[in-house]
Structure formats: C-alpha cells, structure tokens
CSV table of C-alpha atoms and ligand atoms in Angstrom, one decimal:
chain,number,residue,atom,x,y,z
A,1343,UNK,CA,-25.5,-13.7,1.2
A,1344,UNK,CA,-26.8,-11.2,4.1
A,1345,UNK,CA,-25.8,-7.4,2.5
A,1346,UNK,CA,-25.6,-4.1,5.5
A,1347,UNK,CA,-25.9,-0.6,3.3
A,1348,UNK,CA,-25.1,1.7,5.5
A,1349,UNK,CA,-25.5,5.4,4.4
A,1350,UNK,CA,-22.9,7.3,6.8
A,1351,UNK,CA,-19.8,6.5,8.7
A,1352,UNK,CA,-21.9,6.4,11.8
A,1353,UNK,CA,-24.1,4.2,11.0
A,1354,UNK,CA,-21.6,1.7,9.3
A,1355,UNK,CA,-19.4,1.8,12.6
A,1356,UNK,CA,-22.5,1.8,14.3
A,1357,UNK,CA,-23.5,-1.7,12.5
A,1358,UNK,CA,-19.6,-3.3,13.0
A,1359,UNK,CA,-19.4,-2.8,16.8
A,1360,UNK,CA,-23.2,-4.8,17.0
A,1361,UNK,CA,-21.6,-7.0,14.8
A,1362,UNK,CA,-17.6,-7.4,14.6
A,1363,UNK,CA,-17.4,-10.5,11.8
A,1364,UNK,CA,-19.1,-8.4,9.3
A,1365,UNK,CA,-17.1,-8.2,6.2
A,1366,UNK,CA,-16.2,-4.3,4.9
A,1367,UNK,CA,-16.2,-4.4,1.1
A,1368,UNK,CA,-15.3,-1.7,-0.9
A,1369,UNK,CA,-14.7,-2.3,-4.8
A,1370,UNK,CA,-14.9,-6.1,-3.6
A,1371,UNK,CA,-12.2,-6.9,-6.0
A,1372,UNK,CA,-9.7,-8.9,-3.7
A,1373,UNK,CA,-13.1,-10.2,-1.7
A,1374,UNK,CA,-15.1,-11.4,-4.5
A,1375,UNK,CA,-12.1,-13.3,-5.8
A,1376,UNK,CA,-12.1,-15.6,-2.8
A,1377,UNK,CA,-15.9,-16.1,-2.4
A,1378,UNK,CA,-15.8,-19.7,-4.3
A,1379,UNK,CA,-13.5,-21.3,-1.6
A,1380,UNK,CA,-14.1,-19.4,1.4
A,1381,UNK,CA,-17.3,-21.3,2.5
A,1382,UNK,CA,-17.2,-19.7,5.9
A,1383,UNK,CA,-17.5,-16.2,4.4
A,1384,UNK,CA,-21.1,-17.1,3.1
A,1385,UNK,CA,-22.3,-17.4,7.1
A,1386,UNK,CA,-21.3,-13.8,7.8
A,1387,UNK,CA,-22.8,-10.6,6.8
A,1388,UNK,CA,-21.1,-7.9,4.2
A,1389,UNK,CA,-21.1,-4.1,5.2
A,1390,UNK,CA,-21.4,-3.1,1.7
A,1391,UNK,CA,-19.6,0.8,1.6
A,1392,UNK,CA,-20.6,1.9,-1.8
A,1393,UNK,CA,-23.4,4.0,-0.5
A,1394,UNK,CA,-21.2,6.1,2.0
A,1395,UNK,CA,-20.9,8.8,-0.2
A,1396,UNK,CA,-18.9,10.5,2.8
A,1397,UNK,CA,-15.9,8.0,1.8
A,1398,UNK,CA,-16.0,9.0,-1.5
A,1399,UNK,CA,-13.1,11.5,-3.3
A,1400,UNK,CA,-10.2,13.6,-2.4
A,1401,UNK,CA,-9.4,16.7,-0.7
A,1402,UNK,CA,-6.3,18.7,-0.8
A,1403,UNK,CA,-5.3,21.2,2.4
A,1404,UNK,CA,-2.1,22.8,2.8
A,1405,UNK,CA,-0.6,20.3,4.4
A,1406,UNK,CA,-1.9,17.0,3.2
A,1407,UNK,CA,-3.6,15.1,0.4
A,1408,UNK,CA,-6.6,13.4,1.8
A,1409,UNK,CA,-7.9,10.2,0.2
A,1410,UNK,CA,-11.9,8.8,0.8
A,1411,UNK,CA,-11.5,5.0,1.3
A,1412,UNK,CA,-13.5,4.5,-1.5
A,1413,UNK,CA,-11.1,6.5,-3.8
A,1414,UNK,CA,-9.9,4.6,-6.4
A,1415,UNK,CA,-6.9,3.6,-8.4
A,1416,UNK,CA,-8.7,5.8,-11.7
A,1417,UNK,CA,-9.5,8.2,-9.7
A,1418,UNK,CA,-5.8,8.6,-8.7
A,1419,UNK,CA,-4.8,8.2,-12.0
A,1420,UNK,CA,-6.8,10.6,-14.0
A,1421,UNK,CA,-5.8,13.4,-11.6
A,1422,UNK,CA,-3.0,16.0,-12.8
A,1423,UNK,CA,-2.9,17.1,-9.6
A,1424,UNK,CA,-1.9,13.7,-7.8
A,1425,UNK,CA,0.1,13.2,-11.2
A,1426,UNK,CA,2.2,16.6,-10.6
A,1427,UNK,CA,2.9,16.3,-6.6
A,1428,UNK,CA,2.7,13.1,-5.7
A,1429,UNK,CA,4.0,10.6,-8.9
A,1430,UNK,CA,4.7,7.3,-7.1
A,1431,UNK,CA,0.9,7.0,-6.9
A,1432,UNK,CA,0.0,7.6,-10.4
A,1433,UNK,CA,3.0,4.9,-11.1
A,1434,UNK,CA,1.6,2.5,-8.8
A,1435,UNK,CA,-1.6,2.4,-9.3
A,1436,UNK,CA,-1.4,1.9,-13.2
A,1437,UNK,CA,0.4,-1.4,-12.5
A,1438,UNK,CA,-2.7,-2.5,-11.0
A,1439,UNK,CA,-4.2,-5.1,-12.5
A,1440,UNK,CA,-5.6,-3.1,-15.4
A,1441,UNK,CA,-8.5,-0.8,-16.1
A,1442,UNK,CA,-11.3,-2.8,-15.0
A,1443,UNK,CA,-8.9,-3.3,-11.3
A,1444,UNK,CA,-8.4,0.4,-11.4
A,1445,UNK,CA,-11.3,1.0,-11.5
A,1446,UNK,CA,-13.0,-0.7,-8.7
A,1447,UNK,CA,-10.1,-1.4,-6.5
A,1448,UNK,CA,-9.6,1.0,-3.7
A,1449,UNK,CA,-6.7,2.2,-2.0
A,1450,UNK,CA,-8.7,1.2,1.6
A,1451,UNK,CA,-9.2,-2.0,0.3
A,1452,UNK,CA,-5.7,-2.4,-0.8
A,1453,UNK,CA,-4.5,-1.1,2.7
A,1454,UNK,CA,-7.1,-3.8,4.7
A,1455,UNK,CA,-6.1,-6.2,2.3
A,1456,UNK,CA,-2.7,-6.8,4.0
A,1457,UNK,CA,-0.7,-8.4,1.2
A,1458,UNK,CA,3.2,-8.0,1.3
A,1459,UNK,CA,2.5,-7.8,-2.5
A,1460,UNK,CA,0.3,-4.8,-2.3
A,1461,UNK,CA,1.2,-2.0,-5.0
A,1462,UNK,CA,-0.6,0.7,-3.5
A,1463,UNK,CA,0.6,0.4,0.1
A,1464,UNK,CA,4.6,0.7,-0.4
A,1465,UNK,CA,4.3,4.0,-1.7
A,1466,UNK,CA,1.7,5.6,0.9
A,1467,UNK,CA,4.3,4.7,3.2
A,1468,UNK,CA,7.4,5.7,1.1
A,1469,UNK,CA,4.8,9.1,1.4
A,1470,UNK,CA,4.5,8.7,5.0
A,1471,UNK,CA,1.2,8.4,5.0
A,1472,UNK,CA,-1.3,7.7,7.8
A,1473,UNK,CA,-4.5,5.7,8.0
A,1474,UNK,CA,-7.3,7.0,9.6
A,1475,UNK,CA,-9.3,4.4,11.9
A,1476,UNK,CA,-13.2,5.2,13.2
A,1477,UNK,CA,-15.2,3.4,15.9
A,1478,UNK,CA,-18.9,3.5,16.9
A,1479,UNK,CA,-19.3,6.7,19.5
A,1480,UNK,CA,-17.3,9.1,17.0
A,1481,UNK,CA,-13.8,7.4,17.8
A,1482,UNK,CA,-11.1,8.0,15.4
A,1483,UNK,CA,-7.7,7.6,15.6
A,1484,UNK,CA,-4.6,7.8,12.8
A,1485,UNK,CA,-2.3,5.6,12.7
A,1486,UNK,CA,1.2,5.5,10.5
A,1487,UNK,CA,1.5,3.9,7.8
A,1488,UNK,CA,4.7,2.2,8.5
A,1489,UNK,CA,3.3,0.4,12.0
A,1490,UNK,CA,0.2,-0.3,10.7
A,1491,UNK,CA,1.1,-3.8,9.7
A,1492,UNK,CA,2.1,-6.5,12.4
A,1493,UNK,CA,2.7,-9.6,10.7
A,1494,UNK,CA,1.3,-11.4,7.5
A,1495,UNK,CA,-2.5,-10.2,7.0
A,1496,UNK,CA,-2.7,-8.5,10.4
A,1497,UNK,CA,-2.6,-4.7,11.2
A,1498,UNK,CA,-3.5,-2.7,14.3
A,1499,UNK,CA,-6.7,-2.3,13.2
A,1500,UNK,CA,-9.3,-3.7,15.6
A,1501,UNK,CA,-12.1,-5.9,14.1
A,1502,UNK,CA,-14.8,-2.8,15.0
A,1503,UNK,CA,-12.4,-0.4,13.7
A,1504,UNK,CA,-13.3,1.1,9.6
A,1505,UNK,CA,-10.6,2.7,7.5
A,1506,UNK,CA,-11.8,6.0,6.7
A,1507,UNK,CA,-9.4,7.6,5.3
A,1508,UNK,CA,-6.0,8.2,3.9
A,1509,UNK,CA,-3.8,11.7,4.6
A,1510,UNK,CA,-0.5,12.0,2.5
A,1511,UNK,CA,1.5,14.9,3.8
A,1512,UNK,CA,2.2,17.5,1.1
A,1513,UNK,CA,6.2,17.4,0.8
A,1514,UNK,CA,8.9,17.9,-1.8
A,1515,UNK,CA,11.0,14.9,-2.7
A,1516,UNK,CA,14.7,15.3,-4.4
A,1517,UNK,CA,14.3,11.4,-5.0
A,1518,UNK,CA,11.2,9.3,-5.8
A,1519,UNK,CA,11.2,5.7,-7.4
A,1520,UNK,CA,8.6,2.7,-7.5
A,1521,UNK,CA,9.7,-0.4,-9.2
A,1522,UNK,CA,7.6,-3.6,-9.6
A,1523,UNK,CA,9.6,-6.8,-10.6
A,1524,UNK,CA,7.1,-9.1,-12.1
A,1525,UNK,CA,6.9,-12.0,-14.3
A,1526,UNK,CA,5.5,-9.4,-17.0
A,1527,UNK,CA,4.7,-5.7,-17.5
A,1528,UNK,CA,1.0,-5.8,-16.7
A,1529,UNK,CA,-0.8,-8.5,-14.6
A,1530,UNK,CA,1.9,-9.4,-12.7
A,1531,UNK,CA,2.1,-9.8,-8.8
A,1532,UNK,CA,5.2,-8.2,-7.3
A,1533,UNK,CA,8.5,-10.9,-7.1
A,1534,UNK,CA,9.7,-7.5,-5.7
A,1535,UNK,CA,8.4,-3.9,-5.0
A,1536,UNK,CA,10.6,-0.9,-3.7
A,1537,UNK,CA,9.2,2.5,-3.3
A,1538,UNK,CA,11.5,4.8,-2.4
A,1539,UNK,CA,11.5,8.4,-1.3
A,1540,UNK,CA,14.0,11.2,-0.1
A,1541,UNK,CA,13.2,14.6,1.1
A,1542,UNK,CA,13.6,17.1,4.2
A,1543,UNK,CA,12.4,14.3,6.4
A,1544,UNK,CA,15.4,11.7,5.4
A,1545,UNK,CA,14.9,8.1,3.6
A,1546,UNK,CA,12.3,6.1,3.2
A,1547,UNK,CA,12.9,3.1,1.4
A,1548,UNK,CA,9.9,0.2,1.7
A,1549,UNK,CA,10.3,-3.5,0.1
A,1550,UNK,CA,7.2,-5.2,-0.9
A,1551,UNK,CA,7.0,-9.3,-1.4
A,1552,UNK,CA,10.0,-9.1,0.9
A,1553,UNK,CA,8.7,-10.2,3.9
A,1554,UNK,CA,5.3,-10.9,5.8
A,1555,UNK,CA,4.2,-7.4,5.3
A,1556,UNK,CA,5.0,-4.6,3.5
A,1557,UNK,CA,7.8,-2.9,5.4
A,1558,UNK,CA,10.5,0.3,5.7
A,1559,UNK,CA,14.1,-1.1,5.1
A,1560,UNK,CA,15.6,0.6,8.6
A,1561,UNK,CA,19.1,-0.6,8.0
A,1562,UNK,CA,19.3,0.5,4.1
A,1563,UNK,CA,17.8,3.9,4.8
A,1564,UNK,CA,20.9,4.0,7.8
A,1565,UNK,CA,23.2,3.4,5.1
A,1566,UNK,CA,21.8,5.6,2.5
A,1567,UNK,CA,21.6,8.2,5.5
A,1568,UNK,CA,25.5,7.7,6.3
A,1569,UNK,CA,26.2,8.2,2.5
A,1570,UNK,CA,28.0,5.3,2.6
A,1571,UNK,CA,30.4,3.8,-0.4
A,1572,UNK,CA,27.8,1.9,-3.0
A,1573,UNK,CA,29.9,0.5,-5.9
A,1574,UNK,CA,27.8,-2.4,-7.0
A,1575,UNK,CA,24.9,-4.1,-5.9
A,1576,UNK,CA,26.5,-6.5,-3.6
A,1577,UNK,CA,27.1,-3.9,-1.1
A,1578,UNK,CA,23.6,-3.8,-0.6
A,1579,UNK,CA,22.8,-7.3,0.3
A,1580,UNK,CA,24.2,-7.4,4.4
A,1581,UNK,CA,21.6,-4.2,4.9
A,1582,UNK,CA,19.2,-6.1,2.9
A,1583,UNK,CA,19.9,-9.4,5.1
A,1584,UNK,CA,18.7,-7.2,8.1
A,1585,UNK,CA,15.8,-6.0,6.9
A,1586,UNK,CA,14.0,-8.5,4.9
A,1587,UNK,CA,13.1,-12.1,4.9
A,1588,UNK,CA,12.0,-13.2,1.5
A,1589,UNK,CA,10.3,-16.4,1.1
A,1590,UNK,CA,10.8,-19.5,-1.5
A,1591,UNK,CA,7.4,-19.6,-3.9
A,1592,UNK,CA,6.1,-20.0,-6.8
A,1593,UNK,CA,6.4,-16.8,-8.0
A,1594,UNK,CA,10.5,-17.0,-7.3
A,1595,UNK,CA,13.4,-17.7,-5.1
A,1596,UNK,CA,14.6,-15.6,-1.8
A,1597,UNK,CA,18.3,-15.5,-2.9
A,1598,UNK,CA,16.4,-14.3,-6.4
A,1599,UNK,CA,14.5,-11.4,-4.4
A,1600,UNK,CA,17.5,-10.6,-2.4
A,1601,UNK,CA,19.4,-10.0,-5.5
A,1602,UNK,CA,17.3,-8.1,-7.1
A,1603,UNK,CA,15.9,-5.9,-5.0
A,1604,UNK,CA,20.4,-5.2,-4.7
A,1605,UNK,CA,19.8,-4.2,-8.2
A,1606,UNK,CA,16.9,-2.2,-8.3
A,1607,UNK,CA,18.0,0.3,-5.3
A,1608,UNK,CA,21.5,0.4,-7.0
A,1609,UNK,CA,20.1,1.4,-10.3
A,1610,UNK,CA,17.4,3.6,-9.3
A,1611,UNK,CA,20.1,5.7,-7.6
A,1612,UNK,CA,23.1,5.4,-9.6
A,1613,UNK,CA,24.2,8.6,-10.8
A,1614,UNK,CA,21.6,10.1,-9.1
A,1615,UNK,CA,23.6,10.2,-5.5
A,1616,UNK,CA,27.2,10.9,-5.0
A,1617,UNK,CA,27.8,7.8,-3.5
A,1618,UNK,CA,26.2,5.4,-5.4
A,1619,UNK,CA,28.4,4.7,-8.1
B,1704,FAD,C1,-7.4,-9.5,-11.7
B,1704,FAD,C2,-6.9,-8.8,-10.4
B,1704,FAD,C3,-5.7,-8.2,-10.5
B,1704,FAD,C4,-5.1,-7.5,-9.4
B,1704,FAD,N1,-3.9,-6.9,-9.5
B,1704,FAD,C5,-3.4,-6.3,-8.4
B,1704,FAD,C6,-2.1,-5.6,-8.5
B,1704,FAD,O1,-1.5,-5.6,-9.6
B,1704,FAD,N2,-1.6,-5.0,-7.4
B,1704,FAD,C7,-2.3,-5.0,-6.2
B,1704,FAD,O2,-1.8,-4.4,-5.2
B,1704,FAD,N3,-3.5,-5.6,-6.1
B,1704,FAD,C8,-4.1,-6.2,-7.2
B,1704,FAD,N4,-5.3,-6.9,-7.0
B,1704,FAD,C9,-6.0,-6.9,-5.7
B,1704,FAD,C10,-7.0,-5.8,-5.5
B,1704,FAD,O3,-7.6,-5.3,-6.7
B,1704,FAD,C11,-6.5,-4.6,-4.7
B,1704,FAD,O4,-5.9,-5.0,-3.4
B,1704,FAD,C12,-7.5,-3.5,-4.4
B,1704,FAD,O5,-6.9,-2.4,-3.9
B,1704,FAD,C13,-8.6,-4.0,-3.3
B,1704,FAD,O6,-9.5,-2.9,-3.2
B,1704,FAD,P1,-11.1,-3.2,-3.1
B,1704,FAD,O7,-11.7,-1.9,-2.9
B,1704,FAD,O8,-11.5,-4.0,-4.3
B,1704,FAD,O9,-11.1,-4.1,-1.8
B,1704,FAD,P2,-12.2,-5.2,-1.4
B,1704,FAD,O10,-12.1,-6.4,-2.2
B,1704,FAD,O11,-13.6,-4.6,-1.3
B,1704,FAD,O12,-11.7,-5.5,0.1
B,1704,FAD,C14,-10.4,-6.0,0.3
B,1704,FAD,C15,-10.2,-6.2,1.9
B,1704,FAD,O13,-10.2,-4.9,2.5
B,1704,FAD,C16,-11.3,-4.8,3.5
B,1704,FAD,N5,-11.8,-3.5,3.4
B,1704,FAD,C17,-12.1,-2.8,2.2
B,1704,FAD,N6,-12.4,-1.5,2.5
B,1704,FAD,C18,-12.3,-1.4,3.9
B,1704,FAD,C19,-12.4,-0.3,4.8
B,1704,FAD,N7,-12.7,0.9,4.4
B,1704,FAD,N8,-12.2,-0.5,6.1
B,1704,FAD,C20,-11.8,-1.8,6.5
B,1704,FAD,N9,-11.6,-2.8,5.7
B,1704,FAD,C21,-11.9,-2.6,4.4
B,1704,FAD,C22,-12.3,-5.9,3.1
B,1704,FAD,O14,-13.0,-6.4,4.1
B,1704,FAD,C23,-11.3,-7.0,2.5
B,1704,FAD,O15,-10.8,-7.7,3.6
B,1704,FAD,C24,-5.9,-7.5,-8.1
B,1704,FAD,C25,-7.1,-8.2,-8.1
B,1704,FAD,C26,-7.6,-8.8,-9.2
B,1704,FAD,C27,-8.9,-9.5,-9.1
C-alpha cells in the first residue's frame, strides 16, 4: 500500500494533478471497508488527508457555516451551536453508524462517497449547501449541492479536483424534518431518507435511497409551493412518480419506498401546514 501525506491543500492538489488515480481518504471509513475485495485499489496510491490541518474544523461568518472536509460527524454533534441553528445536521449525523462512525467519518467523505443512501448529504442540500472544489494552480470553484451529483457514484467533480470544503448558508427555517426509514433504529442503511426544509427561499424537499443519487423532489416542492389539497398520503404518490425511481433490493421493494416516503412527507407536515390535512 503506497501512502501520499500531504501537509497543505497545495501540495495535496499539487500531488493529484501528477497523479489523477490517487485515492483521497479522509476518516477512510467507507474506503477501508472495501479494501478486501477491491484488488485493483492496492495498485494505486492513497493521498492520506489527516495531516492537512487546513481541512480541519468549522468556521461561522455572517452568512454561512463553513465546514473543513475533515470535519466530522462528532464534531457536528457535540456543537450547540450547529445544534441551535442548523438541527437536521445534528439529527443526521447521530444516525450514522454509531460513535466509532461518528467519529471518523467525514462529511467530505460522505459527499465523495456518492451513495443515494448517504445520511449526511440529503440534508446539506435540504440546507442548500455548496461544495467547494480545489485544483493544483490555486483553482477553486463551488459548486451546489443539489447538481453536484450526475448519476449513481458520479458527481461533477473532476478526478484532479479535492473537496475542500462545505458552506451552509445561515438561514431561518419555519419547517425542518429528516427522517431515516431503516430496518432498525441504529445501524441501519436508509430504505428511505427525506430531508426537508422550508424558509424565505421556498421548498426543499430531497429523497435519499430513492434513486441513483441523492436528489431534490422538483415536482413535490411544486406542489407543496402551490399549497395544494393533501388529504392522505396517496396524493403524494403522482409527484412522487416524477421525481423518483426507487429500485427493487434487498433492503426493500420500490412500490414499498414509494409508499412510504407518501407517508413520511404527509406526516412530517400534517398539522403543521394548512393544507396538509
Ligand atoms: C459500520 C459502518 C456504518 C456506516 N453507517 C453509515 C450511515 O448510517 N450513514 C451513512 O451515510 N454512512 C454510513 N457509513 C459510511 C461512511 O461512514 C460515511 O459515508 C462517511 O461519511 C465517510 O467518510 P470518511 O471520511 O470515512 O470517508 P473515506 O472512507 O475516507 O472516503 C470515502 C470516499 O470519499 C473520498 N474522499 C474523502 N474525502 C475526500 C475529499 N476531501 N475530496 C475528495 N474525495 C474525498 C474517498 O476517496 C472515498 O472515495 C458507515 C460505514 C461503516 C463502516
């Protein structure tokens, strides 16, 4: 196993534009898990971040709450301040595996990852949050969270390209929900995943395990935009037709996905809205 420790952002873009296969690792959580059977892996190098210290931590400005790409879920979760003004993160990233996950595991990572089950990412975008991309020669460029993905495991992120960072913008929400269907209340991988978010900027509502990526629902934010009639969870399913394509695996059904990701936006927001009733 050939190891790059880079000390600064320059250097480690530096070392993936000489060499574009290298692997990034982070808390090496998801990669580590997948060393046994990826064989291939072993024949490239790993740009090992941990001694960036640059990437490391959190800054708040007035307008938005920066993360490090090493910042972690703990990190996130131990801070009152994250806790106070920006709860979906807290919530998500205590459904994370569990301590030892929390840990480690960064939100970077979880963003590079690409997995339509990702618990982090559906609430950075439900935030609209955007992902900050450098390059060797001091390029940088930030890119939205919600067309960062392009289909399963791929992104606009070039292969010499490093996630940086992570900006939330500072908002206030009238309406913020994360649910996590799983087969149990800790451990699980999402059967479904909705973070949802409503303030001066409109709806965001984004499905996770829905569809190749992680996505924004366009045609149930419409709907919840128009204030349309919502009397049971049924009335959900043509918007959710449109947006989503769940898949048949292991881990469930589509028609059960569909279903239920009906029942979770109806009940997170019954009572809550006029017109959901
Ligand atoms: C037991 C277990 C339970 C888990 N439970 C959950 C869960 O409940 N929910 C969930 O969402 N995930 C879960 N995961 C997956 C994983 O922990 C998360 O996705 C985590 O956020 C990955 O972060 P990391 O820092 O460990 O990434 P790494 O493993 O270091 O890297 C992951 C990917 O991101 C790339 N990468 C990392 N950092 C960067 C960067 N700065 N720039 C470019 N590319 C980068 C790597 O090259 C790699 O492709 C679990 C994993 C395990 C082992």
């Amino acid at each position: 196993m050939r190891v790059l420790t880079p000390t600064n952002v320059e250097e480690a873009v530096a070392m993936l534009a000489v060499e574009e296969d290298l692997i990034p690792m982070a808390g090496g959580t998801d990669l580590l898990v997948h060393w046994p059977e990826h064989l291939e892996a072993r024949e490239r190098g790993y740009l090992d971040l941990s001694g960036v210290e640059s990437l490391r931590g959190m800054e708040w400005s007035d307008a938005f709450l920066t993360l490090g790409a090493l910042t972690t879920y703990w990190e996130v979760v131990t801070d009152a301040r994250v806790g106070r003004e920006f709860r979906l993160m807290v919530e998500a990233a205590r459904q994370v595996g569990a301590i030892q996950i929390q840990s480690r595991g960064t939100w970077a990572g979880n963003i590079a990852n690409g997995s339509p089950a990702a618990d982090g990412v559906p609430v950075l975008m439900a935030y609209g949050a955007e992902v900050e991309l450098a390059s060797a020669g001091g390029g940088a460029r930030w890119v939205a969270m919600d067309s960062y993905y392009t289909d399963y495991k791929q992104s606009v992120k070039r292969p010499d390209e490093l996630i940086t960072r992570v900006r939330v913008p500072r908002a206030e929400y009238e309406i913020e929900v994360w649910e996590k269907v799983g087969s149990r209340r800790a451990q699980a991988i999402s059967k479904v995943g909705l973070a949802i978010t409503k303030g001066d900027e409109g709806w965001r509502v984004v499905a996770a395990s829905m569809a190749p990526t992680i996505r924004r629902c366009a045609a149930i934010e419409k709907l919840l935009t128009k204030e349309a009639a919502i009397n049971r969870p049924e009335d959900l399913l043509k918007a959710i037709g449109k947006d989503v394509s769940p898949i048949d695996d292991l881990r469930s059904t589509a028609a059960y996905r569909e279903l239920t990701m009906a029942r979770v936006v109806y009940h997170a927001l019954k009572g809550r809205v006029s017109f959901v009733t």
